Tab-separated table of C-alpha atoms in Angstrom:
chain	number	residue	atom	x	y	z
A	1	MET	CA	0.000	0.000	0.000
A	2	ASP	CA	1.461	3.296	-1.077
A	3	VAL	CA	1.567	6.058	1.495
A	4	GLN	CA	1.137	9.538	0.075
A	5	VAL	CA	2.904	12.334	1.857
A	6	PRO	CA	0.861	15.525	1.781
A	7	ALA	CA	2.580	18.422	0.050
A	8	LEU	CA	3.560	21.406	2.132
A	9	LEU	CA	1.939	24.713	1.358
A	10	PRO	CA	4.218	27.185	-0.462
A	11	ASP	CA	4.162	29.701	2.395
A	12	ILE	CA	5.239	26.999	4.862
A	13	ILE	CA	8.121	25.983	2.573
A	14	PHE	CA	9.075	29.657	2.306
A	15	LYS	CA	9.242	30.046	6.099
A	16	ILE	CA	11.189	26.813	6.597
A	17	LEU	CA	13.775	27.625	3.943
A	18	LEU	CA	14.116	31.119	5.353
A	19	LEU	CA	15.621	29.619	8.529
A	20	LEU	CA	18.433	27.825	6.699
A	21	PRO	CA	21.991	29.179	6.287
A	22	VAL	CA	23.301	30.127	2.863
A	23	ASP	CA	25.355	26.981	2.260
A	24	ALA	CA	22.296	24.789	2.929
A	25	LEU	CA	20.124	26.920	0.657
A	26	PHE	CA	22.540	26.489	-2.218
A	27	ARG	CA	22.176	22.726	-1.854
A	28	CYS	CA	18.383	23.067	-1.634
A	29	LYS	CA	18.311	24.756	-5.035
A	30	SER	CA	19.029	21.347	-6.549
A	31	VAL	CA	15.961	19.682	-4.984
A	32	CYS	CA	13.509	20.771	-7.677
A	33	SER	CA	12.798	23.619	-10.080
A	34	ASP	CA	10.174	25.134	-7.753
A	35	TRP	CA	12.669	25.416	-4.905
A	36	TYR	CA	15.259	26.863	-7.256
A	37	LYS	CA	12.844	29.566	-8.390
A	38	LEU	CA	11.846	30.300	-4.793
A	39	ILE	CA	15.380	30.557	-3.381
A	40	THR	CA	16.645	32.708	-6.255
A	41	HIS	CA	13.610	35.017	-6.259
A	42	GLU	CA	14.266	38.620	-5.222
A	43	THR	CA	11.625	38.488	-2.469
A	44	PHE	CA	13.224	35.469	-0.815
A	45	VAL	CA	16.746	36.883	-1.158
A	46	LYS	CA	15.747	40.133	0.571
A	47	SER	CA	13.724	38.328	3.247
A	48	HIS	CA	16.691	36.096	4.051
A	49	LEU	CA	19.004	39.104	4.195
A	50	ALA	CA	16.652	40.822	6.678
A	51	ARG	CA	17.450	38.077	9.204
A	52	LYS	CA	20.872	39.727	9.518
A	53	LYS	CA	23.021	36.778	10.490
A	54	LYS	CA	26.368	38.501	10.923
A	55	CYS	CA	29.697	36.885	10.177
A	56	LEU	CA	33.305	37.930	10.631
A	57	PHE	CA	35.716	37.957	7.704
A	58	TYR	CA	39.427	38.129	8.487
A	59	LYS	CA	42.810	37.498	6.889
A	60	ARG	CA	45.475	35.676	8.830
A	61	ASN	CA	48.727	34.288	7.413
A	62	ASP	CA	47.539	34.989	3.853
A	63	VAL	CA	44.420	32.870	4.390
A	64	LEU	CA	40.908	34.330	4.503
A	65	ASN	CA	38.604	32.981	7.193
A	66	THR	CA	34.921	33.396	8.020
A	67	CYS	CA	33.049	32.610	11.218
A	68	CYS	CA	29.694	33.367	12.832
A	69	ILE	CA	29.738	36.405	15.126
A	70	ASN	CA	27.099	34.883	17.410
A	71	ASP	CA	29.559	32.097	18.216
A	72	LEU	CA	32.025	34.693	19.437
A	73	LEU	CA	29.569	36.799	21.419
A	74	LEU	CA	27.943	33.791	23.089
A	75	ALA	CA	31.309	32.144	23.790
A	76	ASN	CA	30.154	28.915	22.119
A	77	PRO	CA	32.532	26.566	20.268
A	78	MET	CA	33.190	28.115	16.881
A	79	SER	CA	33.741	26.493	13.517
A	80	LYS	CA	35.441	28.459	10.776
A	81	THR	CA	35.777	28.205	7.027
A	82	SER	CA	39.148	29.007	5.495
A	83	ILE	CA	39.309	30.235	1.905
A	84	HIS	CA	42.372	30.274	-0.297
A	85	TYR	CA	42.451	33.607	-2.125
A	86	PRO	CA	45.216	33.413	-4.745
A	87	LEU	CA	44.726	36.949	-6.072
A	88	ILE	CA	46.307	38.631	-3.060
A	89	VAL	CA	49.920	38.975	-4.171
A	90	ASP	CA	50.992	42.392	-2.889
A	91	ASP	CA	51.230	44.118	0.474
A	92	PHE	CA	49.216	47.095	-0.755
A	93	ALA	CA	45.899	45.243	-1.025
A	94	ARG	CA	43.291	46.294	1.502
A	95	MET	CA	39.696	45.648	2.406
A	96	VAL	CA	37.396	48.659	2.002
A	97	GLY	CA	34.136	47.434	3.531
A	98	SER	CA	31.005	45.352	3.054
A	99	ALA	CA	27.339	45.713	2.088
A	100	ASN	CA	24.681	42.979	2.098
A	101	GLY	CA	27.227	40.198	2.198
A	102	LEU	CA	29.485	41.596	-0.549
A	103	ILE	CA	33.017	42.690	0.387
A	104	CYS	CA	35.081	45.229	-1.540
A	105	ILE	CA	38.828	44.491	-1.761
A	106	VAL	CA	41.208	46.937	-3.451
A	107	GLN	CA	44.425	45.650	-5.007
A	108	HIS	CA	47.124	47.012	-7.268
A	109	GLU	CA	45.635	45.101	-10.214
A	110	GLY	CA	42.079	46.306	-9.648
A	111	ILE	CA	39.078	46.025	-7.358
A	112	SER	CA	37.376	42.779	-6.323
A	113	ILE	CA	33.760	42.496	-5.181
A	114	TYR	CA	33.852	39.261	-3.235
A	115	LYS	CA	31.161	37.106	-1.622
A	116	PRO	CA	32.687	34.847	1.076
A	117	THR	CA	29.686	32.518	1.495
A	118	THR	CA	29.765	31.447	-2.178
A	119	ARG	CA	33.404	32.347	-3.023
A	120	ILE	CA	32.188	34.216	-6.116
A	121	CYS	CA	34.304	37.213	-7.080
A	122	ASN	CA	33.850	40.011	-9.628
A	123	ARG	CA	36.865	41.952	-10.821
A	124	VAL	CA	36.474	45.674	-11.546
A	125	TYR	CA	39.024	47.555	-13.627
A	126	GLY	CA	39.474	51.235	-14.376
A	127	GLY	CA	39.079	54.215	-12.084
A	128	PHE	CA	42.436	55.756	-11.221
A	129	VAL	CA	45.804	54.419	-12.371
A	130	ALA	CA	47.731	52.357	-9.792
A	131	PRO	CA	45.880	53.824	-6.807
A	132	VAL	CA	46.978	51.382	-4.145
A	133	ARG	CA	50.744	51.393	-4.491
A	134	HIS	CA	51.090	55.073	-3.648
A	135	HIS	CA	48.103	55.244	-1.304
A	136	GLN	CA	46.840	58.258	-3.215
A	137	VAL	CA	43.197	57.151	-3.306
A	138	VAL	CA	40.699	56.419	-0.549
A	139	TYR	CA	37.606	54.344	-1.228
A	140	GLY	CA	34.093	53.668	-0.078
A	141	PHE	CA	31.706	50.819	-0.877
A	142	GLY	CA	27.969	50.680	-0.271
A	143	TYR	CA	24.456	49.853	-1.435
A	144	ASP	CA	21.853	52.194	-2.931
A	145	SER	CA	18.504	50.597	-2.022
A	146	TYR	CA	16.497	52.971	-4.231
A	147	THR	CA	18.196	51.852	-7.456
A	148	ASP	CA	19.178	48.407	-6.098
A	149	ASP	CA	22.784	49.077	-7.058
A	150	TYR	CA	26.168	48.657	-5.395
A	151	LYS	CA	28.711	51.425	-5.841
A	152	VAL	CA	32.434	51.926	-5.339
A	153	VAL	CA	33.531	55.512	-4.613
A	154	ALA	CA	37.165	56.493	-5.260
A	155	VAL	CA	38.606	59.836	-4.090
A	156	ARG	CA	42.075	60.858	-5.266
A	157	LYS	CA	43.690	62.684	-2.361
A	158	SER	CA	46.012	64.931	-4.371
A	159	ASN	CA	43.252	66.864	-6.163
A	160	ASN	CA	40.006	65.535	-4.602
A	161	LYS	CA	38.821	64.133	-7.921
A	162	VAL	CA	36.039	61.592	-7.411
A	163	LYS	CA	34.859	58.650	-9.505
A	164	VAL	CA	31.886	56.398	-8.790
A	165	TYR	CA	31.580	52.885	-10.172
A	166	SER	CA	28.157	51.278	-10.580
A	167	LEU	CA	28.147	47.485	-10.384
A	168	LYS	CA	24.831	47.397	-12.239
A	169	THR	CA	26.051	49.340	-15.278
A	170	GLY	CA	29.777	48.547	-15.067
A	171	ILE	CA	30.657	52.204	-15.707
A	172	TRP	CA	32.910	54.669	-13.870
A	173	LYS	CA	31.456	58.186	-13.646
A	174	LYS	CA	33.169	61.406	-12.581
A	175	VAL	CA	31.581	63.428	-9.782
A	176	SER	CA	32.443	67.084	-9.284
A	177	ASP	CA	32.254	69.601	-6.436
A	178	PHE	CA	33.920	67.427	-3.816
A	179	PRO	CA	34.992	69.705	-0.937
A	180	ASP	CA	38.624	70.333	-0.087
A	181	ALA	CA	39.518	67.493	2.229
A	182	TYR	CA	42.426	65.533	3.664
A	183	LEU	CA	41.249	61.931	3.808
A	184	LEU	CA	43.511	59.277	5.302
A	185	LYS	CA	41.259	56.230	5.552
A	186	ASP	CA	38.599	54.489	3.495
A	187	GLY	CA	34.997	55.435	4.169
A	188	VAL	CA	32.357	53.811	6.379
A	189	PHE	CA	29.002	52.805	4.872
A	190	LEU	CA	25.707	53.380	6.681
A	191	ASN	CA	22.123	53.944	5.501
A	192	GLY	CA	22.925	54.687	1.871
A	193	CYS	CA	25.863	57.023	2.583
A	194	ILE	CA	29.665	56.768	2.708
A	195	HIS	CA	31.318	58.690	5.559
A	196	TRP	CA	34.954	59.797	5.766
A	197	LEU	CA	36.943	61.601	8.437
A	198	ASP	CA	38.465	64.775	7.013
A	199	TYR	CA	41.712	65.531	8.866
A	200	LEU	CA	42.142	69.260	8.322
A	201	PRO	CA	45.551	70.572	9.423
A	202	ASN	CA	45.526	72.349	12.812
A	203	ASN	CA	41.773	71.821	13.189
A	204	LEU	CA	39.405	69.190	14.495
A	205	PRO	CA	38.482	66.735	11.768
A	206	THR	CA	35.126	67.026	10.079
A	207	ILE	CA	32.966	64.198	8.740
A	208	ILE	CA	32.125	64.198	5.022
A	209	SER	CA	29.061	62.232	3.954
A	210	PHE	CA	28.443	61.094	0.367
A	211	ASP	CA	24.896	60.085	-0.626
A	212	LEU	CA	25.035	57.134	-3.037
A	213	LEU	CA	21.628	57.963	-4.570
A	214	THR	CA	22.013	61.695	-5.236
A	215	GLU	CA	25.843	61.540	-5.385
A	216	THR	CA	26.045	64.771	-3.402
A	217	TYR	CA	27.998	65.700	-0.300
A	218	SER	CA	27.232	67.068	3.131
A	219	GLN	CA	29.123	67.639	6.366
A	220	VAL	CA	28.275	66.033	9.697
A	221	THR	CA	28.872	67.830	12.981
A	222	HIS	CA	31.399	66.347	15.394
A	223	PRO	CA	30.939	65.437	19.065
A	224	ARG	CA	32.366	67.721	21.731
A	225	TYR	CA	35.480	65.801	22.615
A	226	ASP	CA	37.499	66.119	25.802
A	227	GLU	CA	40.653	68.191	25.757
A	228	GLY	CA	43.989	66.551	25.136
A	229	GLU	CA	45.773	64.593	22.430
A	230	LYS	CA	43.388	62.179	20.761
A	231	ARG	CA	43.121	59.798	17.818
A	232	LEU	CA	39.783	59.574	16.054
A	233	ASP	CA	38.299	56.648	14.154
A	234	LEU	CA	34.949	56.394	12.408
A	235	GLY	CA	32.730	53.339	12.773
A	236	VAL	CA	29.231	51.900	12.887
A	237	LEU	CA	27.555	50.617	16.044
A	238	GLY	CA	24.208	48.977	15.392
A	239	ASP	CA	22.321	51.316	13.074
A	240	HIS	CA	24.235	54.421	14.160
A	241	LEU	CA	27.378	56.222	13.117
A	242	CYS	CA	29.984	56.321	15.880
A	243	VAL	CA	33.339	57.939	16.575
A	244	LEU	CA	36.023	56.280	18.680
A	245	SER	CA	38.032	58.985	20.437
A	246	SER	CA	41.195	57.431	21.862
A	247	TYR	CA	43.408	59.174	24.444
A	248	PRO	CA	46.828	57.474	24.646
A	249	GLU	CA	47.874	59.303	27.818
A	250	LYS	CA	44.677	58.263	29.608
A	251	ALA	CA	44.740	54.789	28.013
A	252	LEU	CA	41.030	54.898	27.221
A	253	THR	CA	38.663	55.283	24.286
A	254	ASP	CA	35.396	57.214	24.329
A	255	VAL	CA	32.676	55.829	22.056
A	256	TRP	CA	30.383	58.553	20.697
A	257	VAL	CA	27.139	57.464	19.016
A	258	LYS	CA	25.161	59.709	16.669
A	259	ASP	CA	21.511	59.818	17.750
A	260	GLY	CA	19.974	62.341	15.363
A	261	ASP	CA	20.911	64.913	12.755
A	262	ASP	CA	23.120	66.934	15.102
A	263	SER	CA	23.088	64.928	18.316
A	264	TRP	CA	25.903	62.802	19.717
A	265	THR	CA	25.933	60.750	22.926
A	266	ASN	CA	29.043	59.596	24.767
A	267	SER	CA	27.600	56.140	25.346
A	268	LEU	CA	30.604	54.483	27.021
A	269	PHE	CA	34.355	54.537	27.526
A	270	ILE	CA	36.673	51.541	27.290
A	271	MET	CA	39.952	51.295	29.167
A	272	TYR	CA	42.975	49.951	27.324
A	273	PRO	CA	44.146	46.457	28.359
A	274	GLN	CA	46.784	46.522	31.054
A	275	TYR	CA	49.466	45.141	28.768
A	276	ASN	CA	49.505	47.183	25.564
A	277	ASP	CA	52.314	48.337	23.342
A	278	GLY	CA	51.512	52.035	23.666
A	279	TRP	CA	50.682	52.341	19.959
A	280	SER	CA	47.551	50.225	19.604
A	281	ARG	CA	44.066	51.589	20.216
A	282	PHE	CA	40.418	50.660	19.768
A	283	CYS	CA	39.950	51.595	16.144
A	284	GLN	CA	37.052	49.651	14.611
A	285	THR	CA	33.622	48.340	15.608
A	286	TYR	CA	31.971	45.271	14.074
A	287	CYS	CA	28.807	44.386	15.967
A	288	MET	CA	26.789	45.017	19.137
A	289	SER	CA	24.570	42.330	20.662
A	290	ASN	CA	21.245	42.904	22.396
A	291	ASP	CA	22.819	42.126	25.775
A	292	GLY	CA	25.459	44.864	25.522
A	293	LYS	CA	28.468	42.975	24.118
A	294	ILE	CA	30.506	44.804	21.482
A	295	LEU	CA	32.828	43.150	19.005
A	296	LEU	CA	35.638	45.550	18.120
A	297	ARG	CA	39.299	45.773	17.293
A	298	PHE	CA	42.285	46.763	19.407
A	299	GLY	CA	45.378	47.077	17.256
A	300	TYR	CA	45.640	43.854	15.230
A	301	ARG	CA	43.448	41.854	17.623
A	302	VAL	CA	39.700	41.312	17.787
A	303	CYS	CA	38.112	41.514	21.211
A	304	ILE	CA	34.740	41.450	22.962
A	305	TYR	CA	33.818	44.240	25.359
A	306	ASP	CA	30.988	43.527	27.791
A	307	SER	CA	29.445	46.854	28.793
A	308	ASN	CA	27.584	45.204	31.684
A	309	ASN	CA	30.725	44.437	33.687
A	310	SER	CA	33.364	46.404	31.694
A	311	SER	CA	35.273	43.219	30.890
A	312	LEU	CA	37.466	42.739	27.832
A	313	THR	CA	38.140	39.385	26.179
A	314	PHE	CA	40.527	38.806	23.282
A	315	VAL	CA	39.822	36.120	20.693
A	316	ASN	CA	43.030	34.212	20.045
A	317	GLU	CA	41.902	32.849	16.693
A	318	THR	CA	41.945	36.405	15.320
A	319	ASP	CA	45.309	37.468	16.728
A	320	ASP	CA	47.627	39.367	14.397
A	321	CYS	CA	44.982	39.916	11.710
A	322	GLN	CA	45.744	42.463	9.031
A	323	TRP	CA	42.203	42.458	7.636
A	324	VAL	CA	38.970	42.194	9.589
A	325	CYS	CA	35.408	43.178	8.726
A	326	SER	CA	31.878	42.040	9.464
A	327	PHE	CA	29.330	41.110	6.816
A	328	ASP	CA	25.753	39.832	6.628
A	329	GLU	CA	25.314	36.287	5.402
A	330	SER	CA	23.172	36.611	2.283
A	331	LEU	CA	22.147	35.141	-1.060
A	332	VAL	CA	23.040	38.378	-2.858
A	333	LEU	CA	25.420	37.784	-5.753
A	334	PRO	CA	27.921	40.238	-7.258
A	335	ILE	CA	26.092	41.965	-10.105
A	336	GLY	CA	27.201	43.715	-13.259
A	337	PRO	CA	29.387	42.986	-16.274
A	338	GLY	CA	32.675	42.471	-14.423
A	339	ILE	CA	34.769	39.326	-14.790
A	340	ARG	CA	33.243	36.707	-12.479
A	341	TYR	CA	34.757	33.473	-11.202
A	342	ARG	CA	34.635	31.157	-8.193
A	343	LEU	CA	37.573	30.574	-5.864
A	344	ARG	CA	38.370	27.164	-4.479
A	345	SER	CA	38.061	26.600	-0.734
A	346	TRP	CA	38.245	23.981	1.935
A	347	LYS	CA	36.740	23.426	5.359
A	348	VAL	CA	38.970	23.697	8.397
A	349	LYS	CA	37.554	21.809	11.362
A	350	SER	CA	38.473	24.137	14.172
A	351	ARG	CA	36.517	23.787	17.395
A	352	MET	CA	37.157	26.695	19.701
A	353	GLY	CA	36.223	25.786	23.231
A	354	GLU	CA	37.435	26.966	26.586
A	355	GLY	CA	40.904	27.791	25.304
A	356	SER	CA	39.684	29.904	22.425
A	357	SER	CA	39.890	33.266	24.138
A	358	SER	CA	41.827	34.883	26.928
A	359	ALA	CA	40.411	37.400	29.369
A	360	ILE	CA	42.326	40.561	30.044
């Protein structure tokens, strides 16, 4: 006697598949044509992205690694995936930032838009000539939700000339009227805008904001910092722009969070670890959990700061990392006419238990 299994309703299948990670969804695409159409549909891709499962992407010993941020914040055993990236051949390559699971990497040969979860990479050529070797260009990378397009912004520091690359069209476009600025670092992406710190000589830095939709500029007011020598770094904490104001003499960093159009709040300060080299500082933020834990960077090390008890824990697996950034696990693929290919990879079975991190 044949037993017939009742078919699941499409909305139930949608909700079940929505709970799966990206690697499992790619396998599910092979189940049947209906599942393939569902998983690759724009509605499903955006719904899956809205779950915002954050991952960490870091380079250590010329190997790229990814891991789940929740594993770090919850102090659970962590498994990582290591990815061989043969294109990185020079010391001038750097990681600009991420948007919706895509990571922008700038190299002497060109720009790569890379997706760690699928190992698919698009190469972008053009822009400015040999920008990386002489560090004469700063970049920004972000997503314009209105036009559903990803853009790379390149600013040449010598004359403030700006070019914007659209992944959808594959075209570089010149943008005029960029203000006089002295930009030292690549920009930070948040809510459709790229933000840079403008280090004006003999003055407090200003913040320049570039709108990816209108491709126009504006200036953002700064917090009222404490007196004394300080080092400023721009970051993102949750859904807010933040500034890390580090005071080497005091061995602490103030974290300022932007609340509104012209409002900043000094939300917390973090003391340096007792044993530091005197040069390192808290310089980058990656994620903040609902229970007050912040994943950030001190020098070349990734650490977890617990604002509830002011404790600091370093993650040994990410010691001495030259590149680190966070990204959202997603089904979004690199778009546009660039050269696309898949990199080979392998799984590294690394279980990080009690010895995975050291408290300071």
